[in-house]
Short mmCIF file of C-alpha atoms in Angstrom, two decimals:
data_model
loop_
_atom_site.label_atom_id
_atom_site.label_comp_id
_atom_site.label_asym_id
_atom_site.label_seq_id
_atom_site.Cartn_x
_atom_site.Cartn_y
_atom_site.Cartn_z
CA MET A 1 94.81 103.71 113.17
CA THR A 2 91.62 102.21 111.83
CA ARG A 3 91.80 99.18 109.62
CA GLY A 4 89.12 99.22 106.93
CA ALA A 5 85.95 97.54 108.14
CA CYS A 6 84.43 94.88 105.94
CA HIS A 7 81.37 96.13 104.10
CA THR A 8 78.51 93.71 103.69
CA ALA A 9 77.25 94.89 100.30
CA ARG A 10 79.18 92.10 98.59
CA MET A 11 80.72 89.41 100.67
CA GLY A 12 81.43 85.73 100.40
CA LYS A 13 83.83 82.94 99.57
CA ARG A 14 84.35 81.38 96.19
CA GLY A 15 81.11 79.77 95.13
CA SER A 16 78.93 82.00 97.31
CA GLY A 17 79.97 85.51 96.28
CA GLY A 18 81.07 85.10 92.68
CA HIS A 19 83.36 82.60 91.00
CA HIS A 20 86.52 84.70 91.45
CA SER A 21 88.03 82.87 88.51
CA GLY A 22 90.82 85.46 88.35
CA THR A 23 92.05 84.34 91.76
CA ASP A 24 91.79 80.68 90.78
CA ARG A 25 93.77 81.24 87.58
CA ALA A 26 96.47 83.26 89.28
CA TRP A 27 96.79 80.68 92.06
CA ALA A 28 97.05 77.91 89.46
CA ALA A 29 99.81 79.84 87.68
CA LEU A 30 101.65 79.95 91.00
CA GLY A 31 101.37 76.17 91.36
CA GLY A 32 99.23 76.35 94.48
CA ASP A 33 96.78 73.77 95.79
CA PRO A 34 93.43 74.81 94.26
CA ALA A 35 91.54 73.80 97.39
CA LEU A 36 93.23 76.59 99.36
CA THR A 37 91.35 79.33 97.53
CA GLU A 38 88.28 78.25 99.49
CA ARG A 39 89.92 79.92 102.50
CA ILE A 40 89.58 83.40 100.97
CA ALA A 41 86.72 85.67 102.05
CA TYR A 42 85.85 88.75 100.00
CA ALA A 43 84.26 91.99 101.14
CA GLY A 44 84.21 95.71 100.46
CA PRO A 45 82.29 98.46 98.69
CA PRO A 46 81.22 97.78 95.09
CA GLY A 47 82.10 99.65 91.91
CA LEU A 48 85.73 100.57 92.63
CA LEU A 49 88.37 101.14 89.93
CA PRO A 50 85.67 101.49 87.24
CA ALA A 51 86.85 100.77 83.71
CA VAL A 52 85.93 98.97 80.52
CA LEU A 53 88.37 96.20 81.34
CA PRO A 54 88.04 94.13 84.57
CA VAL A 55 90.58 96.13 86.57
CA LEU A 56 89.12 95.44 90.00
CA PRO A 57 88.96 91.65 89.41
CA LEU A 58 92.64 91.76 88.41
CA ALA A 59 93.57 93.84 91.46
CA ARG A 60 91.51 91.65 93.78
CA ALA A 61 92.99 88.44 92.37
CA THR A 62 96.61 89.54 92.65
CA VAL A 63 96.18 90.69 96.25
CA ALA A 64 94.23 87.53 97.10
CA VAL A 65 96.92 85.14 95.86
CA CYS A 66 99.63 87.19 97.56
CA ALA A 67 97.78 87.01 100.88
CA LEU A 68 97.07 83.31 100.38
CA ALA A 69 100.72 82.54 99.59
CA ALA A 70 101.78 84.46 102.71
CA ALA A 71 99.20 82.58 104.80
CA GLU A 72 100.44 79.27 103.37
CA LEU A 73 104.02 80.12 104.36
CA THR A 74 102.78 81.13 107.81
CA ALA A 75 101.09 77.76 108.27
CA ARG A 76 104.24 75.99 107.12
CA ARG A 77 106.35 77.83 109.69
CA THR A 78 103.91 77.58 112.60
CA GLY A 79 102.89 74.00 111.92
CA GLY A 80 99.28 75.09 112.35
CA ALA A 81 96.24 75.49 110.15
CA LEU A 82 96.14 77.88 107.23
CA PRO A 83 95.11 81.31 108.50
CA ALA A 84 91.90 82.67 107.02
CA VAL A 85 92.51 85.20 104.22
CA ARG A 86 90.43 88.35 103.82
CA VAL A 87 90.32 90.58 100.74
CA ASP A 88 88.61 93.96 101.10
CA ASP A 89 88.01 95.74 97.81
CA GLY A 90 88.33 99.12 99.51
CA ALA A 91 91.82 98.27 100.75
CA VAL A 92 92.73 96.83 97.34
CA ALA A 93 91.51 99.85 95.37
CA THR A 94 93.21 102.28 97.74
CA ALA A 95 96.52 100.41 97.60
CA PHE A 96 96.43 100.26 93.80
CA VAL A 97 96.54 104.06 93.71
CA SER A 98 98.75 104.42 96.78
CA GLU A 99 100.98 106.95 95.01
CA ARG A 100 97.97 109.26 94.57
CA HIS A 101 96.96 109.03 98.22
CA LEU A 102 100.45 109.77 99.50
CA ARG A 103 100.87 113.07 101.30
CA ILE A 104 104.18 114.32 102.69
CA ASP A 105 103.52 117.00 105.31
CA GLY A 106 100.27 117.62 103.47
CA ARG A 107 101.88 117.88 100.03
CA ALA A 108 100.80 115.55 97.22
CA SER A 109 103.60 113.54 95.65
CA SER A 110 104.93 114.45 92.21
CA SER A 111 103.13 112.90 89.25
CA PHE A 112 103.82 112.49 85.54
CA ALA A 113 106.16 115.02 83.96
CA PRO A 114 104.82 117.34 81.21
CA LEU A 115 106.47 115.30 78.44
CA SER A 116 105.04 111.98 79.72
CA ARG A 117 101.74 111.76 77.82
CA PHE A 118 99.94 110.86 74.60
CA TRP A 119 100.81 112.83 71.47
CA ARG A 120 98.99 113.09 68.16
CA THR A 121 101.12 112.08 65.19
CA ALA A 122 100.51 112.31 61.47
CA ASP A 123 98.87 108.88 61.44
CA GLY A 124 97.89 108.02 65.02
CA TRP A 125 99.14 108.40 68.58
CA VAL A 126 102.30 107.75 70.56
CA ARG A 127 102.84 107.61 74.31
CA THR A 128 106.09 108.90 75.78
CA HIS A 129 107.65 108.55 79.21
CA ALA A 130 110.03 111.28 80.35
CA ASN A 131 109.72 111.39 84.14
CA TYR A 132 113.45 110.88 84.64
CA PRO A 133 115.75 113.71 83.44
CA HIS A 134 117.87 111.41 81.27
CA HIS A 135 114.79 110.04 79.52
CA ARG A 136 113.53 113.57 78.86
CA ALA A 137 116.90 114.56 77.41
CA ARG A 138 116.99 111.52 75.13
CA LEU A 139 113.45 112.13 73.90
CA LEU A 140 114.24 115.70 72.94
CA ARG A 141 117.51 114.67 71.31
CA ALA A 142 115.73 112.04 69.24
CA LEU A 143 113.25 114.66 68.03
CA ASP A 144 116.04 117.16 67.21
CA LEU A 145 114.67 119.59 69.78
CA PRO A 146 116.69 121.70 72.24
CA GLU A 147 116.84 120.86 75.94
CA THR A 148 114.66 123.88 76.66
CA ALA A 149 111.80 122.58 74.50
CA GLY A 150 108.42 122.17 76.13
CA ALA A 151 105.17 120.38 75.41
CA PRO A 152 104.06 122.74 72.57
CA ASP A 153 107.36 122.17 70.76
CA VAL A 154 107.07 118.38 71.10
CA ALA A 155 103.45 118.45 69.95
CA ALA A 156 104.31 120.46 66.86
CA GLU A 157 107.21 118.17 65.99
CA LEU A 158 105.30 114.92 66.47
CA ALA A 159 102.29 116.14 64.50
CA GLY A 160 104.37 115.82 61.35
CA ARG A 161 105.92 112.42 62.13
CA ARG A 162 104.59 108.91 61.69
CA ALA A 163 103.91 107.06 64.95
CA ALA A 164 105.94 103.93 64.08
CA ASP A 165 108.92 106.01 62.96
CA THR A 166 108.77 107.98 66.21
CA GLU A 167 108.73 104.79 68.25
CA GLU A 168 111.89 103.47 66.62
CA THR A 169 113.71 106.81 66.52
CA VAL A 170 113.16 107.54 70.20
CA TYR A 171 114.09 104.02 71.32
CA ALA A 172 117.25 104.12 69.20
CA ALA A 173 118.25 107.24 71.13
CA GLY A 174 117.64 105.54 74.48
CA GLY A 175 114.34 107.29 75.10
CA LEU A 176 110.88 105.86 75.60
CA ALA A 177 107.96 106.10 73.17
CA VAL A 178 105.48 103.54 71.88
CA VAL A 179 102.71 103.54 69.30
CA ALA A 180 99.23 103.46 70.83
CA ARG A 181 98.00 100.27 69.22
CA THR A 182 94.70 98.43 69.32
CA PRO A 183 94.66 94.94 70.84
CA GLY A 184 94.49 93.50 67.32
CA GLU A 185 97.50 95.48 66.18
CA TRP A 186 99.44 94.36 69.24
CA ALA A 187 98.48 90.73 68.62
CA ALA A 188 99.92 91.02 65.10
CA HIS A 189 103.15 92.61 66.37
CA PRO A 190 106.08 90.21 66.93
CA GLN A 191 106.38 91.30 70.56
CA GLY A 192 102.66 90.87 71.12
CA ALA A 193 102.85 87.37 69.66
CA ALA A 194 105.81 86.52 71.91
CA VAL A 195 103.94 87.70 75.00
CA ALA A 196 100.78 85.80 74.04
CA ALA A 197 102.77 82.57 73.73
CA ARG A 198 103.87 82.72 77.37
CA PRO A 199 101.90 82.09 80.59
CA LEU A 200 101.05 84.76 83.13
CA LEU A 201 104.24 83.91 85.03
CA THR A 202 106.83 81.16 85.04
CA ARG A 203 108.43 79.37 87.98
CA THR A 204 111.38 77.06 87.48
CA VAL A 205 114.05 75.33 89.56
CA LEU A 206 117.68 75.98 88.66
CA GLY A 207 120.26 73.27 89.18
CA ALA A 208 120.05 70.25 91.45
CA GLY A 209 117.46 70.05 94.20
CA GLY A 210 119.80 70.45 97.16
CA ARG A 211 118.81 70.38 100.81
CA PRO A 212 115.36 71.65 101.81
CA ARG A 213 115.31 75.14 103.24
CA THR A 214 115.12 75.25 107.03
CA LEU A 215 113.08 78.09 108.48
CA PRO A 216 112.76 78.52 112.26
CA PRO A 217 109.21 78.12 113.57
CA LEU A 218 107.09 81.21 114.15
CA ALA A 219 105.28 82.03 117.34
CA GLY A 220 103.16 84.92 118.55
CA ARG A 221 101.46 87.81 116.78
CA PRO A 222 101.64 89.46 114.38
CA ALA A 223 102.29 86.58 112.03
CA LEU A 224 105.43 87.41 110.03
CA PRO A 225 106.00 84.57 107.56
CA ALA A 226 109.06 86.29 106.06
CA ALA A 227 110.76 86.90 109.43
CA GLY A 228 114.47 86.12 109.36
CA LEU A 229 114.71 86.29 105.56
CA ARG A 230 117.05 88.69 103.78
CA VAL A 231 115.92 90.23 100.49
CA LEU A 232 118.13 92.10 98.03
CA ASP A 233 115.88 94.54 96.20
CA LEU A 234 117.26 95.63 92.80
CA THR A 235 114.06 97.20 91.52
CA ARG A 236 112.74 100.67 90.73
CA VAL A 237 109.54 102.67 90.23
CA ILE A 238 106.40 100.69 91.28
CA ALA A 239 106.06 96.97 90.47
CA GLY A 240 109.21 95.60 92.09
CA PRO A 241 109.11 98.00 95.05
CA VAL A 242 105.46 97.03 95.72
CA ALA A 243 106.54 93.39 95.88
CA THR A 244 109.43 94.03 98.25
CA ARG A 245 107.32 96.45 100.31
CA THR A 246 104.97 93.51 100.87
CA MET A 247 107.85 91.23 101.86
CA ALA A 248 109.00 93.88 104.35
CA LEU A 249 105.48 94.11 105.79
CA LEU A 250 105.64 90.40 106.57
CA GLY A 251 108.99 90.49 108.34
CA ALA A 252 111.76 90.32 105.74
CA ASP A 253 114.92 92.39 106.05
CA VAL A 254 114.66 94.16 102.68
CA LEU A 255 117.65 96.13 101.44
CA ARG A 256 117.10 98.12 98.28
CA LEU A 257 120.19 98.83 96.18
CA ASP A 258 120.41 101.63 93.59
CA ALA A 259 123.27 102.78 91.41
CA PRO A 260 124.38 106.20 92.68
CA GLN A 261 124.45 107.59 89.14
CA LEU A 262 120.78 106.79 88.47
CA PRO A 263 118.31 109.42 89.74
CA GLU A 264 115.36 108.23 91.78
CA SER A 265 112.29 110.03 93.03
CA GLN A 266 112.16 110.44 96.80
CA ASP A 267 108.39 110.80 96.52
CA ALA A 268 108.16 107.39 94.82
CA HIS A 269 110.36 105.88 97.52
CA SER A 270 108.21 107.47 100.22
CA ASP A 271 105.31 105.44 98.81
CA THR A 272 107.01 102.10 98.24
CA GLY A 273 109.87 102.17 100.75
CA PHE A 274 107.89 101.22 103.86
CA GLY A 275 109.62 98.63 106.03
CA LYS A 276 112.81 98.67 103.93
CA ARG A 277 116.24 100.21 103.96
CA SER A 278 117.82 101.84 100.91
CA ALA A 279 121.49 102.00 99.96
CA ALA A 280 123.48 103.33 97.03
CA LEU A 281 125.92 100.79 95.59
CA ASP A 282 127.97 101.07 92.40
CA LEU A 283 128.28 97.56 91.02
CA GLY A 284 130.70 98.85 88.40
CA ALA A 285 133.29 99.70 91.06
CA PRO A 286 135.43 97.03 92.79
CA ALA A 287 134.36 98.16 96.25
CA GLY A 288 130.71 98.06 95.26
CA ARG A 289 131.03 94.59 93.78
CA ALA A 290 132.78 93.33 96.89
CA ALA A 291 130.05 94.76 99.10
CA PHE A 292 127.40 93.16 96.93
CA GLU A 293 129.05 89.74 97.13
CA GLU A 294 129.10 89.99 100.93
CA LEU A 295 125.38 90.77 100.89
CA LEU A 296 124.64 87.98 98.43
CA ALA A 297 126.47 85.44 100.57
CA ARG A 298 123.80 85.85 103.26
CA ALA A 299 120.77 86.65 101.09
CA ASP A 300 117.71 84.43 100.79
CA VAL A 301 115.91 86.30 98.01
CA VAL A 302 117.09 88.48 95.11
CA VAL A 303 114.52 90.54 93.22
CA THR A 304 115.45 92.37 90.00
CA GLY A 305 113.34 94.79 87.99
CA TYR A 306 115.59 95.77 85.10
CA ARG A 307 115.18 94.81 81.47
CA PRO A 308 116.59 91.38 80.51
CA GLY A 309 120.34 91.53 80.02
CA ALA A 310 120.84 94.87 81.75
CA LEU A 311 122.51 93.30 84.81
CA ASP A 312 124.36 90.48 83.05
CA ARG A 313 127.69 92.30 83.03
CA PHE A 314 127.62 92.34 86.83
CA GLY A 315 127.23 88.56 87.06
CA LEU A 316 123.58 88.83 87.99
CA THR A 317 122.03 86.34 85.59
CA PRO A 318 119.86 83.82 87.42
CA GLU A 319 122.33 81.06 86.59
CA ALA A 320 125.29 83.04 87.93
CA LEU A 321 123.42 83.95 91.12
CA ALA A 322 122.39 80.31 91.62
CA ALA A 323 125.99 79.16 91.21
CA ARG A 324 127.29 81.60 93.82
CA ARG A 325 124.39 81.25 96.25
CA PRO A 326 122.61 77.89 95.87
CA GLY A 327 119.16 77.84 97.42
CA LEU A 328 118.25 81.41 96.52
CA VAL A 329 114.81 82.51 95.49
CA ILE A 330 115.28 84.71 92.43
CA ALA A 331 112.38 86.79 91.16
CA ARG A 332 112.68 89.08 88.18
CA LEU A 333 110.30 91.29 86.29
CA SER A 334 110.52 93.45 83.21
CA ALA A 335 108.21 95.52 81.05
CA TRP A 336 108.04 93.41 77.90
CA GLY A 337 109.16 89.93 78.96
CA ASP A 338 112.12 87.68 78.24
CA ASP A 339 111.12 86.80 74.67
CA GLY A 340 110.58 88.72 71.46
CA PRO A 341 112.30 91.66 69.77
CA TRP A 342 111.45 94.08 72.59
CA ARG A 343 112.90 91.94 75.39
CA GLY A 344 115.80 94.36 75.87
CA ARG A 345 113.72 97.54 75.78
CA ARG A 346 112.88 99.72 78.73
CA GLY A 347 109.25 100.20 79.61
CA PHE A 348 106.78 101.47 82.16
CA ASP A 349 103.15 100.72 82.99
CA SER A 350 101.82 103.63 80.91
CA LEU A 351 103.80 102.52 77.87
CA VAL A 352 102.66 98.91 78.17
CA GLN A 353 99.04 100.07 78.45
CA ALA A 354 99.47 102.02 75.21
CA ALA A 355 101.35 99.39 73.21
CA THR A 356 99.14 96.42 74.13
CA GLY A 357 95.83 98.10 73.26
CA ILE A 358 94.61 98.80 76.78
CA ALA A 359 94.69 102.55 76.10
CA ALA A 360 92.58 102.04 72.97
CA VAL A 361 89.99 99.98 74.84
CA GLU A 362 89.90 102.58 77.62
CA ALA A 363 89.51 105.53 75.23
CA ASP A 364 87.00 108.24 76.06
CA PRO A 365 83.57 106.66 75.45
CA GLY A 366 82.57 109.70 73.42
CA ALA A 367 85.37 108.96 70.97
CA ALA A 368 84.77 105.23 70.67
CA SER A 369 83.09 103.49 67.78
CA GLU A 370 79.36 102.80 67.99
CA ASP A 371 80.05 99.26 66.81
CA PRO A 372 80.49 97.10 69.98
CA GLN A 373 83.02 94.83 68.29
CA GLN A 374 85.07 97.79 67.10
CA SER A 375 84.78 99.39 70.53
CA ARG A 376 86.20 96.30 72.21
CA ALA A 377 89.06 96.21 69.70
CA GLY A 378 89.84 99.86 70.28
CA ALA A 379 88.61 103.38 69.72
CA LYS A 380 88.66 105.08 66.34
CA ARG A 381 92.07 106.37 65.43
CA SER A 382 90.77 109.91 65.94
CA GLY A 383 89.81 109.23 69.56
CA THR A 384 92.24 110.14 72.33
CA PRO A 385 93.57 106.95 74.00
CA GLY A 386 92.65 106.45 77.62
CA ALA A 387 94.18 104.84 80.68
CA LEU A 388 93.27 102.46 83.45
CA PRO A 389 92.03 104.00 86.71
CA ALA A 390 95.26 102.81 88.36
CA GLN A 391 98.71 101.74 87.27
CA ALA A 392 97.28 98.28 87.66
CA LEU A 393 99.92 96.47 85.63
CA ASP A 394 102.60 97.72 88.01
CA HIS A 395 100.71 97.07 91.22
CA GLY A 396 99.20 93.77 90.08
CA THR A 397 102.53 92.41 88.87
CA GLY A 398 104.09 93.49 92.15
CA TYR A 399 101.65 91.44 94.23
CA LEU A 400 102.04 88.47 91.87
CA LEU A 401 105.81 88.69 92.26
CA ALA A 402 105.57 88.71 96.06
CA ALA A 403 103.19 85.74 95.87
CA ALA A 404 105.68 83.85 93.69
CA VAL A 405 108.43 84.43 96.26
CA PHE A 406 106.26 83.25 99.16
CA ARG A 407 105.20 80.13 97.24
CA ALA A 408 108.82 79.37 96.33
CA LEU A 409 109.88 79.65 99.96
CA THR A 410 107.12 77.27 101.01
CA GLU A 411 108.10 74.72 98.39
CA GLN A 412 111.80 75.04 99.23
CA THR A 413 111.07 73.83 102.76
CA ARG A 414 110.08 70.53 101.15
CA THR A 415 112.26 70.25 98.03
CA GLY A 416 115.17 72.65 98.31
CA GLY A 417 116.72 73.96 95.11
CA THR A 418 117.19 77.43 93.66
CA SER A 419 113.92 78.93 92.51
CA LEU A 420 113.38 81.38 89.65
CA ALA A 421 110.15 83.31 89.02
CA THR A 422 109.77 85.48 85.92
CA LEU A 423 107.03 88.06 85.36
CA SER A 424 106.41 91.04 83.09
CA LEU A 425 103.99 93.93 82.81
CA ALA A 426 103.14 92.84 79.27
CA ARG A 427 102.08 89.37 80.45
CA THR A 428 99.87 90.95 83.11
CA ALA A 429 98.40 93.20 80.41
CA HIS A 430 97.63 90.17 78.24
CA TRP A 431 95.89 88.55 81.22
CA LEU A 432 93.79 91.68 81.76
CA LEU A 433 92.81 91.83 78.10
CA HIS A 434 92.18 88.14 77.48
CA GLY A 435 92.28 86.08 80.68
CA LEU A 436 89.76 87.76 82.98
CA GLY A 437 86.76 87.94 80.68
CA ASP A 438 84.61 85.58 82.77
CA ALA A 439 85.77 86.81 86.16
CA ASP A 440 83.26 88.33 88.53
CA GLU A 441 82.26 91.88 87.58
CA PRO A 442 83.44 91.52 83.98
CA ALA A 443 83.61 94.39 81.53
CA ASP A 444 80.41 95.07 79.62
CA PRO A 445 80.57 93.34 76.21
CA ALA A 446 79.55 96.59 74.51
CA GLY A 447 82.56 98.36 76.01
CA HIS A 448 80.67 100.47 78.55
CA ARG A 449 82.41 101.45 81.73
CA GLN A 450 81.45 99.92 85.03
CA GLU A 451 79.49 102.17 87.36
CA PRO A 452 81.65 103.77 90.05
CA ALA A 453 80.97 103.24 93.73
CA THR A 454 78.90 106.42 94.00
CA SER A 455 77.27 108.81 91.58
CA ASP A 456 80.22 111.19 91.71
CA GLY A 457 82.77 108.41 91.31
CA ALA A 458 84.12 108.83 94.84
CA TYR A 459 84.34 106.56 97.84
CA ASP A 460 85.72 107.18 101.29
CA PRO A 461 89.31 105.90 101.40
CA GLY A 462 89.72 107.11 104.96
CA PRO A 463 89.44 103.67 106.63
CA TYR A 464 92.25 102.44 104.38
CA LEU A 465 94.68 105.30 105.05
CA HIS A 466 97.03 105.97 107.94
CA GLU A 467 99.46 108.68 109.02
CA THR A 468 102.95 108.11 110.35
CA ASP A 469 106.06 110.17 110.97
CA SER A 470 109.14 109.51 108.86
CA PRO A 471 112.59 111.01 108.20
CA VAL A 472 111.10 112.95 105.27
CA GLY A 473 108.05 114.26 107.11
CA ARG A 474 104.62 113.16 108.23
CA LEU A 475 103.22 110.71 105.72
CA ARG A 476 99.63 109.91 104.88
CA HIS A 477 99.70 106.58 103.10
CA ALA A 478 97.62 103.62 102.04
CA LEU A 479 97.47 100.64 104.36
CA PRO A 480 98.57 97.27 102.99
CA PRO A 481 95.77 95.28 101.32
CA VAL A 482 97.41 91.91 102.07
CA SER A 483 95.49 90.54 105.04
CA PHE A 484 95.10 87.20 106.78
CA ASP A 485 94.40 86.12 110.33
CA GLY A 486 97.21 87.45 112.51
CA ALA A 487 98.89 89.55 109.78
CA PRO A 488 100.29 92.97 110.68
CA ALA A 489 98.02 95.93 109.95
CA THR A 490 100.88 98.15 108.73
CA TRP A 491 104.65 98.29 108.38
CA ALA A 492 107.04 98.28 111.31
CA THR A 493 109.07 101.23 110.01
CA PRO A 494 108.44 104.18 107.67
CA PRO A 495 110.50 104.82 104.55
CA GLY A 496 113.71 106.78 104.96
CA ARG A 497 115.68 108.89 102.53
CA CYS A 498 116.51 107.00 99.37
CA GLY A 499 120.07 105.69 99.23
CA THR A 500 121.18 106.77 102.71
CA ASP A 501 121.42 103.43 104.54
CA ALA A 502 124.56 101.36 104.85
CA PRO A 503 124.74 98.34 102.47
CA VAL A 504 124.78 95.80 105.29
CA TRP A 505 122.27 93.36 106.73
CA ARG A 506 120.60 94.14 110.02
#
C-alpha cells in the first residue's frame, strides 16, 4: 500500500498557502479553538474537482476539520501535544468520489438507475431519484404509468406536466422529485428561507451536565482516538455511512442497523462499510426493540440519517435517547433540515443539488446566459441543469458529522452531558452557494469553471487507492483522507455483507 505523497505544487499552513477560510468557518461552527487550525498543513495537486462553485474548498475544509477534531481528541486521550494534521487534495478528491473508484473483483459498482435523472417538463426541469425499487414504483404510480414503463415513457409523460405539479404529485405518492430551481428561486421558497435562517450545523447539550466522560488513555501507534467507543449507526446511502466509516477508521466499534424490509445496495455498503459491522434489526418487532435497548444501554454514540420524525415512533427522538442513556453523543442528519415545510420529506444529494440551485449554477457552460450575473444565478431555463463533480453534499456533510462527534467527545471529557449535533445536506448546500465565496480557489465571478488538474481533466488517483480482500471479493477502494500524525493509513477490516452480522457489541 502506498499512501499518497504530498505534492509541492501548493503547500502551506493557513496564512502561507491561502487563507483557508472554509476550514476556519467550519471549525468555528464546531465550537473549536480557532488557534488550532494553525496546526493544519495543506498539500496536493491543483485543479481537482473542477466546478463553477468552490467544491474543492468545501471538500478540503470538511476533511480538515474532521482530521483536526480527531487529532484534538487524540491529544486529550494521550495527554500529549496536538498531532500535526495533513490535508492532501489528492486524497480528498479521491475520497469524495470513492463510490466511482470502487471495484469489486474488477467490476465497477452500480450507479444511478435509468429513472434517476433530470427530465424536461412543460415549463422547466425536474430531478427524480428512483435508485431503490420502492421509489421507482412510487414514481411510476404517481405518473399513472405501468411498472414496466421506461425512460421514454417517463419523458413523454413529464413533457406535458408542470414541474411544480410534478414535484407535489410525486412526493404525495411517496416518491422523490424536485423542481430544478435557481438559487434565487430557492431563496424565495419557504424551505429555502428556513435553511438560510439556520447555521451550517448546530450543537446543543440536552439535560443536566452530569459527570464528565472518562476515556482511558491511549498509547502506541496507530493513534485511535475513538478506541473503546461504541457507535450505533442508523444511517443509509452516503453521508451518514461516510461519517461512521471515519469513526471506524479511528477505532470505534461501529454497528450499522438496517430494517430487514428496506432494500440496501451491497455495492454502496462495500464502499462505506469499511471497519464496521452490519446487522438487520426490526425495531417494529418486540424482539428487535429489546435487542436495540440492550445495544443502547452500552452505546456511546448514536448516529441517525433518516428524515426528522421518521424514527420517533421507536422512541428514538434525541430527548428520549438522552433520557434512557444519559451521556450519549447523538448526531443526526437529514436532507432538508429540521425546520420548514420540507422537514419531513425524503431527499438525496442529487435532489438537494437540483432544488437549491446548485444544478442551475453548474449547468453546461454552453447553455448558460452570457450575462455574468444571470449565469451566477442559474442557467437559462432552456439549458440542461448540471451537477457537481462529486456528491459533495453527502461526503462533506459526512465528514462534518464525524467532526461534530469527535468534538463532542472531547468536550464531554470536561463537561459531561448529553450532546446533540444536527446537520443537513441543504445547510451544506447553502454553505457551498453562499459561505465559501472568499475561500481559497473561489469560483470565477463570471461563472467559468475552474481548470482541471491536467488538460484532459484527469489526474492519477493511484497513490490514493488500495486493494484489499473482503467477503464480497477483492476491493479496490479509496484510502481515507483524514490524516494526522500517527493516524492509521486505512481501515482495520474490510466491509462484509450488508445485514449479516449479529446485533451485539464486540
